[in-house]
PDB file of C-alpha atoms in Angstrom:
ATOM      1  CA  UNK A  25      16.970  14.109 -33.445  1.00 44.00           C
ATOM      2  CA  UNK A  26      14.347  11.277 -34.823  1.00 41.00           C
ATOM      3  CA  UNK A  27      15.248   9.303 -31.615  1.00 40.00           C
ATOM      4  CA  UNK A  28      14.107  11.608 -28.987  1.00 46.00           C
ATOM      5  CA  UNK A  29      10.259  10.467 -29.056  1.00 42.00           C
ATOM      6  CA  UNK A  30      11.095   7.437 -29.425  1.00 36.00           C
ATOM      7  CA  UNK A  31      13.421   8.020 -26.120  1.00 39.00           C
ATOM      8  CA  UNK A  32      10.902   9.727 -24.231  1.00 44.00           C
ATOM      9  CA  UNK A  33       8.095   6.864 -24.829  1.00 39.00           C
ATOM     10  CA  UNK A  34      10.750   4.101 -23.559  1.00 38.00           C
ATOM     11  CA  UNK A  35      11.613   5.979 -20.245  1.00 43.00           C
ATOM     12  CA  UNK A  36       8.169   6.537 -19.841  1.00 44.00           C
ATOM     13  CA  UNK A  37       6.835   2.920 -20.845  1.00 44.00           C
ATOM     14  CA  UNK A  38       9.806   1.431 -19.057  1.00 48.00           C
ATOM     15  CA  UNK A  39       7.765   0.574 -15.698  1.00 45.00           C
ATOM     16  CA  UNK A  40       4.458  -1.101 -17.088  1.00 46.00           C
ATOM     17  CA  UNK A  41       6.240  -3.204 -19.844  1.00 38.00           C
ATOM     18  CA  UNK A  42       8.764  -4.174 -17.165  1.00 40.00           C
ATOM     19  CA  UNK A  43       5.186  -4.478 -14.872  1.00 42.00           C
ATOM     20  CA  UNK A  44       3.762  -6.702 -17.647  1.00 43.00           C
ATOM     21  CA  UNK A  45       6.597  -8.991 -18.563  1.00 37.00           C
ATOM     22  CA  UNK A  46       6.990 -10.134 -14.843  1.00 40.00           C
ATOM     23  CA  UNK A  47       3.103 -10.961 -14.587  1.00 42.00           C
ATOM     24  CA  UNK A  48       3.300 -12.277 -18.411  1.00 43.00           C
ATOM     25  CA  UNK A  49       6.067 -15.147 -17.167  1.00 39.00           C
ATOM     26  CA  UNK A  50       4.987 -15.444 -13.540  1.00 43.00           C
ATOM     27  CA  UNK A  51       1.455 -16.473 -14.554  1.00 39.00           C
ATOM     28  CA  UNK A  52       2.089 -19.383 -17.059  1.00 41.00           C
ATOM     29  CA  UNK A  53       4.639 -20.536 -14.893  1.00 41.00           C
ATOM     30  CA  UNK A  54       2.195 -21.094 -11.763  1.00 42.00           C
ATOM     31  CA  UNK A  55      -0.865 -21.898 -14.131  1.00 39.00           C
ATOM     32  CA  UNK A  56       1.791 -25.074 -15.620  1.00 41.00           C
ATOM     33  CA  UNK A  57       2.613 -26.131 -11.883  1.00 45.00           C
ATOM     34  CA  UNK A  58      -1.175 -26.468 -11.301  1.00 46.00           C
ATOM     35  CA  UNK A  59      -0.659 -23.857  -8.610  1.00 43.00           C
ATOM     36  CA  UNK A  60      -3.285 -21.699  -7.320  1.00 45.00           C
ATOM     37  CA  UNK A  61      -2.408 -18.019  -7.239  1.00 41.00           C
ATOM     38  CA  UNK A  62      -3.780 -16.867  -3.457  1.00 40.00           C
ATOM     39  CA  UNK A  63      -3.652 -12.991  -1.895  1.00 41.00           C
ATOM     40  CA  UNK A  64      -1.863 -12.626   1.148  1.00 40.00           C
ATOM     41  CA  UNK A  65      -3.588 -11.467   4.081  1.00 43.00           C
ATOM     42  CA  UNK A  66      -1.706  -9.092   6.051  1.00 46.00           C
ATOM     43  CA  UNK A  67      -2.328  -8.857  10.356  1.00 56.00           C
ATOM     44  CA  UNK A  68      -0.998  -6.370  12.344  1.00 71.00           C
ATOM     45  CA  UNK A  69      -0.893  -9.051  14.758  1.00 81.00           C
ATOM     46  CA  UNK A  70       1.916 -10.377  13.305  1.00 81.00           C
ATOM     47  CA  UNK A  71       3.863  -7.281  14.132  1.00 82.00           C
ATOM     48  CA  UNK A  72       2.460  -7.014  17.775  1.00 88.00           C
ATOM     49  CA  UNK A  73       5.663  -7.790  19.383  1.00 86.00           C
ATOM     50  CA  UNK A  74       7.422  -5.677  17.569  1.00 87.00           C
ATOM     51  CA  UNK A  75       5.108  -2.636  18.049  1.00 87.00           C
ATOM     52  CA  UNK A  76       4.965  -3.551  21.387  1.00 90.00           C
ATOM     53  CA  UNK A  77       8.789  -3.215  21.841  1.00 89.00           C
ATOM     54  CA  UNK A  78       8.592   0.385  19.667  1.00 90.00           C
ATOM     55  CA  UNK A  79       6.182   1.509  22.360  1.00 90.00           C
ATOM     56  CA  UNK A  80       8.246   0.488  25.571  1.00 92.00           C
ATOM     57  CA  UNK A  81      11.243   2.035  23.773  1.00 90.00           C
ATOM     58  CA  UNK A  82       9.686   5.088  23.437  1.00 90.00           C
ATOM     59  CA  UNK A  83       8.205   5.244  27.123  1.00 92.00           C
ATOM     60  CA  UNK A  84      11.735   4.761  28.231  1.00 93.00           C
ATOM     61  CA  UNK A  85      13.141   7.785  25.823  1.00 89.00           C
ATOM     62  CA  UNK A  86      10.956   9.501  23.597  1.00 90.00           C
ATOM     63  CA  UNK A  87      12.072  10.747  20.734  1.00 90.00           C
ATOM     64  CA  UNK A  88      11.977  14.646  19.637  1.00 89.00           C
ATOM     65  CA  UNK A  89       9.787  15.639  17.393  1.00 92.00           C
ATOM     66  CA  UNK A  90      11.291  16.700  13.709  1.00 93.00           C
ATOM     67  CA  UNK A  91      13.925  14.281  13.602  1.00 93.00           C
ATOM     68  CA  UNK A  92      14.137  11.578  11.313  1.00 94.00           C
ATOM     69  CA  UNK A  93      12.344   7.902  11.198  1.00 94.00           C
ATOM     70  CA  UNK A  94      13.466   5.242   9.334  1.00 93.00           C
ATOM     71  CA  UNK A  95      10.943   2.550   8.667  1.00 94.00           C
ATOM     72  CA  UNK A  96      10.922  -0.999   6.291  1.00 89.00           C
ATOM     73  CA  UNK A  97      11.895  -3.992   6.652  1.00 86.00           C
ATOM     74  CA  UNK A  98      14.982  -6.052   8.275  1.00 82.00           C
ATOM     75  CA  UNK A  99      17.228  -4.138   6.487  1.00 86.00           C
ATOM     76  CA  UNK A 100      16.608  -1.351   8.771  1.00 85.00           C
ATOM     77  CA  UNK A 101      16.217  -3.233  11.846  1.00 84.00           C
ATOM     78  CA  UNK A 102      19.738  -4.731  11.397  1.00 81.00           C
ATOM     79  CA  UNK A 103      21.140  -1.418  10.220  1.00 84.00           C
ATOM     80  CA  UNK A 104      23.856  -1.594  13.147  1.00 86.00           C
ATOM     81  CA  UNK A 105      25.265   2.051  12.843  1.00 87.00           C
ATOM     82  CA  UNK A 106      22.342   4.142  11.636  1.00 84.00           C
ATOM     83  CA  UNK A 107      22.011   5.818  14.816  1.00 87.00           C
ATOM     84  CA  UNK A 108      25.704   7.174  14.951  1.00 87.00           C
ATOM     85  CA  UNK A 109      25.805   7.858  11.026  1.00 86.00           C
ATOM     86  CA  UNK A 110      23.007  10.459  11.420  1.00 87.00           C
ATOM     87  CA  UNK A 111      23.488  11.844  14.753  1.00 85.00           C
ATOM     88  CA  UNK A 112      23.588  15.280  13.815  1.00 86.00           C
ATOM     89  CA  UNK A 113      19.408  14.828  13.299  1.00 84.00           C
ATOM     90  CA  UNK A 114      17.606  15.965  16.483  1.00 82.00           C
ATOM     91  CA  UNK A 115      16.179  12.630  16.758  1.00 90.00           C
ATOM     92  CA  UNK A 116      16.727   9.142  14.668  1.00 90.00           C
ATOM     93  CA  UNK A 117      13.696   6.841  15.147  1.00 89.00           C
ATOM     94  CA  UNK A 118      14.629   3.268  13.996  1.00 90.00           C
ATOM     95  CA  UNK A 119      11.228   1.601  12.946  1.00 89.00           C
ATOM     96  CA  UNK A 120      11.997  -1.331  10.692  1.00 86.00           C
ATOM     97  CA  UNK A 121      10.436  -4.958  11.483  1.00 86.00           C
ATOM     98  CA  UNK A 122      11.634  -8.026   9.292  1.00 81.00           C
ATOM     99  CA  UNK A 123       9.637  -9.448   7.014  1.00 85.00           C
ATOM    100  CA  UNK A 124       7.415  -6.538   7.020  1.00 88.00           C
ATOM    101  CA  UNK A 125       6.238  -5.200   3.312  1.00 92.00           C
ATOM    102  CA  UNK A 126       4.978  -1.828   2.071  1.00 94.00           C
ATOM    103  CA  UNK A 127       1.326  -2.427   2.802  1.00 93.00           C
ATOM    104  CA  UNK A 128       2.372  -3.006   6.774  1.00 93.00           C
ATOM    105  CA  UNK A 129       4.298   0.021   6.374  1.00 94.00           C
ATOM    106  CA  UNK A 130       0.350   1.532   5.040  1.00 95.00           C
ATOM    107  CA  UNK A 131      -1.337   0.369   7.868  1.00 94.00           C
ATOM    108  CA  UNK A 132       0.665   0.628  10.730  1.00 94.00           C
ATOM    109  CA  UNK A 133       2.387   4.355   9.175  1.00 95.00           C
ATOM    110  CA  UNK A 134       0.358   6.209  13.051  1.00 94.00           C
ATOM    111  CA  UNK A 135       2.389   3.924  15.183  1.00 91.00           C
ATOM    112  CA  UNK A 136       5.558   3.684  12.791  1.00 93.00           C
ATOM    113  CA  UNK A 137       5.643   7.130  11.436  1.00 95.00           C
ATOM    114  CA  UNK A 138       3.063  10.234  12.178  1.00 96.00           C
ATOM    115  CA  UNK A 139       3.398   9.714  15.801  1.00 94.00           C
ATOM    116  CA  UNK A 140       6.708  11.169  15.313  1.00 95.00           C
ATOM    117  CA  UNK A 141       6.204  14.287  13.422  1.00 96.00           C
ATOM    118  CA  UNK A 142       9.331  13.134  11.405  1.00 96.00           C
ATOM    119  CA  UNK A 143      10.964  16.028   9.227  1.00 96.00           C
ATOM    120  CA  UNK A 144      12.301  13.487   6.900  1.00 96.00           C
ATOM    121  CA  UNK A 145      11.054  10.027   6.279  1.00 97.00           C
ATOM    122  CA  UNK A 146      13.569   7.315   4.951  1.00 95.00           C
ATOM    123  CA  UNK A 147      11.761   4.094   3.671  1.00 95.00           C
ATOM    124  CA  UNK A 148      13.101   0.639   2.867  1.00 92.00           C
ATOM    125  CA  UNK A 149       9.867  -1.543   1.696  1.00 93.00           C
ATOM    126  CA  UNK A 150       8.941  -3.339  -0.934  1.00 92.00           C
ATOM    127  CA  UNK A 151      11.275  -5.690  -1.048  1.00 92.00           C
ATOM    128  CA  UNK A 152       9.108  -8.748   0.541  1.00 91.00           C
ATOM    129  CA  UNK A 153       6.202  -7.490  -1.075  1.00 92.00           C
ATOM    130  CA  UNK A 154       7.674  -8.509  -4.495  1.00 93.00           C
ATOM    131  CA  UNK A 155       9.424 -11.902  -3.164  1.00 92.00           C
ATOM    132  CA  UNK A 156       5.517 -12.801  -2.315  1.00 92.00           C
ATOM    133  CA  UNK A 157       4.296 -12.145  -5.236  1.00 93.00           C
ATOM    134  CA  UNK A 158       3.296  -8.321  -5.358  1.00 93.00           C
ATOM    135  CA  UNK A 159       3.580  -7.075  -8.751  1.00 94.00           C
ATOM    136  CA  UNK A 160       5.974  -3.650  -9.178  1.00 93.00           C
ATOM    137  CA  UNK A 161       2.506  -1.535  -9.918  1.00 96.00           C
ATOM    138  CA  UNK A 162       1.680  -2.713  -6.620  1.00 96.00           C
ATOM    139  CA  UNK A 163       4.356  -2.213  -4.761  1.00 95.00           C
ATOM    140  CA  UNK A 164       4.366   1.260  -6.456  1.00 95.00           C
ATOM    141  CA  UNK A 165       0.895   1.888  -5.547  1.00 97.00           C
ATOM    142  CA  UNK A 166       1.501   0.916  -1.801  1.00 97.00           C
ATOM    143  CA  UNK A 167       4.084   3.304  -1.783  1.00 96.00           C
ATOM    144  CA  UNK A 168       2.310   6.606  -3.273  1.00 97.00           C
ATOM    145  CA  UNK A 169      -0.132   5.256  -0.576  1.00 97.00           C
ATOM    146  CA  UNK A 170       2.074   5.457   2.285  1.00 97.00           C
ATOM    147  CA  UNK A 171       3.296   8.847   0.829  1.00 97.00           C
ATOM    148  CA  UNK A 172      -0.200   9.878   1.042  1.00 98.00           C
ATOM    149  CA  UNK A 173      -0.777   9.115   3.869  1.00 98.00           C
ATOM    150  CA  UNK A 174       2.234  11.012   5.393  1.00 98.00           C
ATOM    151  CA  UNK A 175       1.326  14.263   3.479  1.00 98.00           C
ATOM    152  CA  UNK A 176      -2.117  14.457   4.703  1.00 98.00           C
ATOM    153  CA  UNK A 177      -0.905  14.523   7.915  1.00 97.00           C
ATOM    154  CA  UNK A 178       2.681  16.116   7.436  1.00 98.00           C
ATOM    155  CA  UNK A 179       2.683  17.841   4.810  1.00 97.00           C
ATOM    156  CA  UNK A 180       6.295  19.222   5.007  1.00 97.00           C
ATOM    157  CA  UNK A 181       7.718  16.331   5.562  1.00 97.00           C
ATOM    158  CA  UNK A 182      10.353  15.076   3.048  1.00 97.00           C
ATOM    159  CA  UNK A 183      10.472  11.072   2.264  1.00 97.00           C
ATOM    160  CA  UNK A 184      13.302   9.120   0.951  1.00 95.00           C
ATOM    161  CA  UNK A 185      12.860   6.100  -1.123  1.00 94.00           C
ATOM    162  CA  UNK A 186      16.119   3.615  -0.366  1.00 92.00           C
ATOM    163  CA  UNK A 187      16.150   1.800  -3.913  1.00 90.00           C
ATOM    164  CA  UNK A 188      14.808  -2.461  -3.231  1.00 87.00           C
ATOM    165  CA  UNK A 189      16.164  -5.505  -4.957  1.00 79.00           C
ATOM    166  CA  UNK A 190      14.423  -8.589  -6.024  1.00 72.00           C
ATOM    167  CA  UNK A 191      15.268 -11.621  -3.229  1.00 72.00           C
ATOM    168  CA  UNK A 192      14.724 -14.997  -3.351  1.00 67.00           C
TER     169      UNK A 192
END
């Protein structure tokens, strides 16, 4: 009965401290190695071929509107049966480019998402944000960004978080 504050405050906390030890350790570690800590710039250009190959897709077949698009990284572009294991959706849209992160997800989410007037929205990102050096707040914030972004648009639109892991 004394616990349950106590409980509440930890599964509340749980994020930032987890936030704050990563940065804590990552820091000293790059500061000892005399390394400098740089931002990554993100270009769509990168992406261009693959965009480019979304778009001649779709000019071949386009998708129905209210189905549902799955967008991330290469775990979605190599997802080899996700068209037959959710056939019964009037339209899966397979939008995942490797290597991509959540804040190519943010700026590309017209081309890779809206465009589609998706009823449900399954994302796997985040991933490659962390294994170049995003901190969890910010891979969190890039995705209640992307989330925004979708309900300002579609509001009734459902999205589906698929849970990331750290990789080397």
């Amino acid at each position: 009965m004394y616990l349950r504050p106590f409980v509440k405050f930890i599964a509340h906390a749980r994020a930032p401290l987890l936030a704050g030890l990563l940065i804590g350790l990552a820091l000293p570690a790059a500061w000892a190695q005399g390394e400098e800590i740089k931002p990554v710039v993100t270009s769509n250009a990168r992406w261009q071929s693959s965009l480019d190959a979304f778009a001649a897709a779709d000019r071949l077949s386009a998708p129905a509107q209210g189905g549902v698009v799955f967008v991330g990284s290469s775990s979605i572009r190599l997802w080899r049966d996700l068209e037959d294991s959710f056939e019964k959706h009037p339209a899966v849209v397979k939008r995942g480019f490797g290597g991509s992160q959540l804040r190519d997800c943010v700026e590309l989410v017209d081309q890779l998402v809206l465009s589609y007037k998706p009823k449900l929205v399954v994302v796997y990102a985040g991933e490659n944000d962390l294994a170049e050096g995003a901190t969890p707040q910010q891979v969190l914030d890039r995705f209640e960004t992307f989330v925004q972004k979708i309900k300002a648009s579609l509001p009734e639109s459902r999205i589906a978080f698929v849970s990331i892991k750290p990789s080397p």
